[in-house]
């Protein structure tokens, strides 16, 4: 199968580890090669900070042909929010219920069992105030811990209290 937007490639990001987190020094994300030394990210990052799905990033291949991420060339205006699901021990059903709740608000998400995590891709078209209310509610109820991996001015403007 061919992708009309360009070939898919894996782009690697160096991670800064602090207090044993994240649990890896490199994260690789799927991206669409733009043919000009840049790629458009097509994954929700689990650990990279300051990056969101849809961002266009400069790349530099190393001597082994591994594509390494450089600076962001164009922002998608999406936000990356990460949750560590506490409810039901972060079970598959609990992670899926979180994904479903945010999907109703126009937010895509995916879960990973190993860290009981859900990564959310929040587009600028979502009702950001509603998304934030649900996030705060879940933190208050101790359903999850939350990290803002990549937020926008629009996200900050929608923030209430």
C-alpha atoms as a printed R data frame, in Angstrom:
    type eleno elety resid chain resno       x      y      z
1   ATOM     1    CA   UNK     A     1   0.000  0.000  0.000
2   ATOM     2    CA   UNK     A     2   1.348  3.421 -0.865
3   ATOM     3    CA   UNK     A     3   0.713  6.609  1.026
4   ATOM     4    CA   UNK     A     4  -0.194  9.500 -1.323
5   ATOM     5    CA   UNK     A     5   1.287 11.950  1.183
6   ATOM     6    CA   UNK     A     6   4.731 10.329  1.030
7   ATOM     7    CA   UNK     A     7   6.484  7.332  2.540
8   ATOM     8    CA   UNK     A     8   6.269  6.579  6.239
9   ATOM     9    CA   UNK     A     9   9.536  6.720  8.158
10  ATOM    10    CA   UNK     A    10  10.562  6.298 11.779
11  ATOM    11    CA   UNK     A    11  11.990  9.456 13.336
12  ATOM    12    CA   UNK     A    12  14.023  9.188 16.535
13  ATOM    13    CA   UNK     A    13  14.016 11.741 19.341
14  ATOM    14    CA   UNK     A    14  16.679 11.949 22.063
15  ATOM    15    CA   UNK     A    15  15.022 12.101 25.489
16  ATOM    16    CA   UNK     A    16  16.300 13.778 28.619
17  ATOM    17    CA   UNK     A    17  15.958 11.417 31.562
18  ATOM    18    CA   UNK     A    18  15.214 12.933 34.950
19  ATOM    19    CA   UNK     A    19  14.469 10.891 38.077
20  ATOM    20    CA   UNK     A    20  14.452  7.673 35.987
21  ATOM    21    CA   UNK     A    21  11.718  9.041 33.685
22  ATOM    22    CA   UNK     A    22  11.080  8.526 30.867
23  ATOM    23    CA   UNK     A    23  12.068  4.854 30.827
24  ATOM    24    CA   UNK     A    24  14.053  5.188 27.586
25  ATOM    25    CA   UNK     A    25  16.653  7.540 26.136
26  ATOM    26    CA   UNK     A    26  15.140  7.514 22.631
27  ATOM    27    CA   UNK     A    27  11.555  7.552 21.362
28  ATOM    28    CA   UNK     A    28  10.731  6.770 17.732
29  ATOM    29    CA   UNK     A    29   7.603  8.103 16.078
30  ATOM    30    CA   UNK     A    30   6.033  7.350 12.722
31  ATOM    31    CA   UNK     A    31   6.073 10.277 10.346
32  ATOM    32    CA   UNK     A    32   5.348 11.077  6.716
33  ATOM    33    CA   UNK     A    33   8.430 12.093  4.730
34  ATOM    34    CA   UNK     A    34   7.752 15.504  3.184
35  ATOM    35    CA   UNK     A    35  10.622 15.034  0.692
36  ATOM    36    CA   UNK     A    36  12.489 18.171  1.756
37  ATOM    37    CA   UNK     A    37  14.364 17.025  4.865
38  ATOM    38    CA   UNK     A    38  11.253 17.390  7.019
39  ATOM    39    CA   UNK     A    39   8.596 14.963  8.227
40  ATOM    40    CA   UNK     A    40   5.036 15.341  9.511
41  ATOM    41    CA   UNK     A    41   4.588 13.374 12.725
42  ATOM    42    CA   UNK     A    42   1.811 10.798 12.541
43  ATOM    43    CA   UNK     A    43   2.006  9.409 16.094
44  ATOM    44    CA   UNK     A    44   1.066 10.722 19.506
45  ATOM    45    CA   UNK     A    45   4.339 10.989 21.443
46  ATOM    46    CA   UNK     A    46   4.542  8.987 24.652
47  ATOM    47    CA   UNK     A    47   7.528 10.745 26.154
48  ATOM    48    CA   UNK     A    48   8.904 13.537 23.938
49  ATOM    49    CA   UNK     A    49   8.044 16.944 25.345
50  ATOM    50    CA   UNK     A    50   7.124 19.940 23.212
51  ATOM    51    CA   UNK     A    51   5.960 17.833 20.238
52  ATOM    52    CA   UNK     A    52   2.475 16.958 18.985
53  ATOM    53    CA   UNK     A    53   1.012 14.751 16.292
54  ATOM    54    CA   UNK     A    54   0.938 16.646 12.992
55  ATOM    55    CA   UNK     A    55   3.974 18.827 13.768
56  ATOM    56    CA   UNK     A    56   6.466 19.154 10.922
57  ATOM    57    CA   UNK     A    57  10.007 18.494 12.108
58  ATOM    58    CA   UNK     A    58  13.407 18.857 10.435
59  ATOM    59    CA   UNK     A    59  15.393 15.611 10.316
60  ATOM    60    CA   UNK     A    60  18.996 14.584  9.924
61  ATOM    61    CA   UNK     A    61  19.936 11.008  8.991
62  ATOM    62    CA   UNK     A    62  23.009  9.554 10.674
63  ATOM    63    CA   UNK     A    63  25.675  7.379  9.014
64  ATOM    64    CA   UNK     A    64  23.484  4.292  9.537
65  ATOM    65    CA   UNK     A    65  20.448  5.914  7.893
66  ATOM    66    CA   UNK     A    66  18.566  6.486 11.161
67  ATOM    67    CA   UNK     A    67  16.439  9.653 10.965
68  ATOM    68    CA   UNK     A    68  16.969 11.963 13.959
69  ATOM    69    CA   UNK     A    69  14.557 14.760 14.812
70  ATOM    70    CA   UNK     A    70  15.690 18.349 14.837
71  ATOM    71    CA   UNK     A    71  13.728 21.557 15.295
72  ATOM    72    CA   UNK     A    72  10.000 21.935 14.762
73  ATOM    73    CA   UNK     A    73   9.474 23.701 11.435
74  ATOM    74    CA   UNK     A    74   5.672 24.067 11.643
75  ATOM    75    CA   UNK     A    75   3.331 23.402 14.558
76  ATOM    76    CA   UNK     A    76   0.101 21.488 14.043
77  ATOM    77    CA   UNK     A    77  -1.542 23.437 16.899
78  ATOM    78    CA   UNK     A    78  -2.458 20.060 18.435
79  ATOM    79    CA   UNK     A    79  -1.746 19.430 22.109
80  ATOM    80    CA   UNK     A    80  -0.255 16.277 23.603
81  ATOM    81    CA   UNK     A    81  -1.642 15.273 26.995
82  ATOM    82    CA   UNK     A    82  -0.472 12.140 28.789
83  ATOM    83    CA   UNK     A    83  -2.279 10.296 31.540
84  ATOM    84    CA   UNK     A    84  -1.193  7.535 33.863
85  ATOM    85    CA   UNK     A    85  -4.447  5.737 34.562
86  ATOM    86    CA   UNK     A    86  -4.936  4.876 38.223
87  ATOM    87    CA   UNK     A    87  -8.528  3.612 38.170
88  ATOM    88    CA   UNK     A    88  -8.718 -0.202 38.188
89  ATOM    89    CA   UNK     A    89  -4.920 -0.368 38.263
90  ATOM    90    CA   UNK     A    90  -4.718  1.102 34.770
91  ATOM    91    CA   UNK     A    91  -6.353 -1.999 33.284
92  ATOM    92    CA   UNK     A    92  -7.030 -2.271 29.570
93  ATOM    93    CA   UNK     A    93 -10.719 -1.605 30.208
94  ATOM    94    CA   UNK     A    94  -9.906  1.485 32.303
95  ATOM    95    CA   UNK     A    95  -7.560  2.852 29.618
96  ATOM    96    CA   UNK     A    96 -10.174  2.221 26.921
97  ATOM    97    CA   UNK     A    97 -12.888  3.982 28.936
98  ATOM    98    CA   UNK     A    98 -10.593  7.022 29.205
99  ATOM    99    CA   UNK     A    99  -9.951  6.974 25.445
100 ATOM   100    CA   UNK     A   100 -13.699  6.663 24.797
101 ATOM   101    CA   UNK     A   101 -14.555  9.578 27.125
102 ATOM   102    CA   UNK     A   102 -12.120 11.901 25.351
103 ATOM   103    CA   UNK     A   103 -13.095 10.616 21.894
104 ATOM   104    CA   UNK     A   104 -16.609 11.972 22.548
105 ATOM   105    CA   UNK     A   105 -14.951 15.404 22.910
106 ATOM   106    CA   UNK     A   106 -13.159 15.135 19.545
107 ATOM   107    CA   UNK     A   107  -9.845 13.935 20.993
108 ATOM   108    CA   UNK     A   108  -7.897 10.932 19.691
109 ATOM   109    CA   UNK     A   109  -5.977  8.731 22.062
110 ATOM   110    CA   UNK     A   110  -4.131  5.490 22.457
111 ATOM   111    CA   UNK     A   111  -3.130  3.392 25.420
112 ATOM   112    CA   UNK     A   112  -0.048  1.431 26.387
113 ATOM   113    CA   UNK     A   113  -0.262 -1.359 28.948
114 ATOM   114    CA   UNK     A   114   3.322 -1.288 30.191
115 ATOM   115    CA   UNK     A   115   3.039  2.136 31.837
116 ATOM   116    CA   UNK     A   116  -0.773  2.215 32.314
117 ATOM   117    CA   UNK     A   117  -0.685  5.260 30.063
118 ATOM   118    CA   UNK     A   118  -3.012  7.000 27.674
119 ATOM   119    CA   UNK     A   119  -1.630  9.589 25.263
120 ATOM   120    CA   UNK     A   120  -4.134 12.131 23.934
121 ATOM   121    CA   UNK     A   121  -3.917 14.168 20.736
122 ATOM   122    CA   UNK     A   122  -6.072 17.258 21.279
123 ATOM   123    CA   UNK     A   123  -6.797 19.169 18.052
124 ATOM   124    CA   UNK     A   124  -7.498 22.918 18.148
125 ATOM   125    CA   UNK     A   125 -11.036 22.145 16.911
126 ATOM   126    CA   UNK     A   126 -11.925 20.305 20.146
127 ATOM   127    CA   UNK     A   127 -13.764 22.165 22.901
128 ATOM   128    CA   UNK     A   128 -10.609 22.813 24.906
129 ATOM   129    CA   UNK     A   129 -12.454 24.052 27.999
130 ATOM   130    CA   UNK     A   130 -14.517 20.816 28.147
131 ATOM   131    CA   UNK     A   131 -11.396 18.707 27.632
132 ATOM   132    CA   UNK     A   132  -9.647 20.566 30.448
133 ATOM   133    CA   UNK     A   133 -12.636 20.180 32.768
134 ATOM   134    CA   UNK     A   134 -12.647 16.410 32.198
135 ATOM   135    CA   UNK     A   135  -8.877 16.257 32.742
136 ATOM   136    CA   UNK     A   136  -9.117 18.191 36.036
137 ATOM   137    CA   UNK     A   137 -12.111 16.099 37.152
138 ATOM   138    CA   UNK     A   138 -10.150 12.871 36.568
139 ATOM   139    CA   UNK     A   139  -7.156 14.204 38.507
140 ATOM   140    CA   UNK     A   140  -9.415 15.304 41.388
141 ATOM   141    CA   UNK     A   141 -11.142 11.907 41.459
142 ATOM   142    CA   UNK     A   142  -7.706 10.224 41.315
143 ATOM   143    CA   UNK     A   143  -8.626  8.412 38.095
144 ATOM   144    CA   UNK     A   144  -5.317  9.495 36.550
145 ATOM   145    CA   UNK     A   145  -2.185 11.591 36.842
146 ATOM   146    CA   UNK     A   146  -1.783 14.110 34.035
147 ATOM   147    CA   UNK     A   147   1.113 15.694 32.150
148 ATOM   148    CA   UNK     A   148   0.872 18.414 29.530
149 ATOM   149    CA   UNK     A   149   3.437 17.145 27.031
150 ATOM   150    CA   UNK     A   150   2.853 19.890 24.467
151 ATOM   151    CA   UNK     A   151   0.366 22.725 24.816
152 ATOM   152    CA   UNK     A   152  -0.515 25.766 22.756
153 ATOM   153    CA   UNK     A   153  -1.446 29.382 23.456
154 ATOM   154    CA   UNK     A   154  -5.026 28.399 22.585
155 ATOM   155    CA   UNK     A   155  -4.891 25.672 25.296
156 ATOM   156    CA   UNK     A   156  -3.540 28.122 27.878
157 ATOM   157    CA   UNK     A   157  -6.236 30.686 26.950
158 ATOM   158    CA   UNK     A   158  -8.969 28.063 27.461
159 ATOM   159    CA   UNK     A   159  -7.612 27.201 30.904
160 ATOM   160    CA   UNK     A   160  -9.931 28.147 33.742
161 ATOM   161    CA   UNK     A   161  -8.654 28.326 37.314
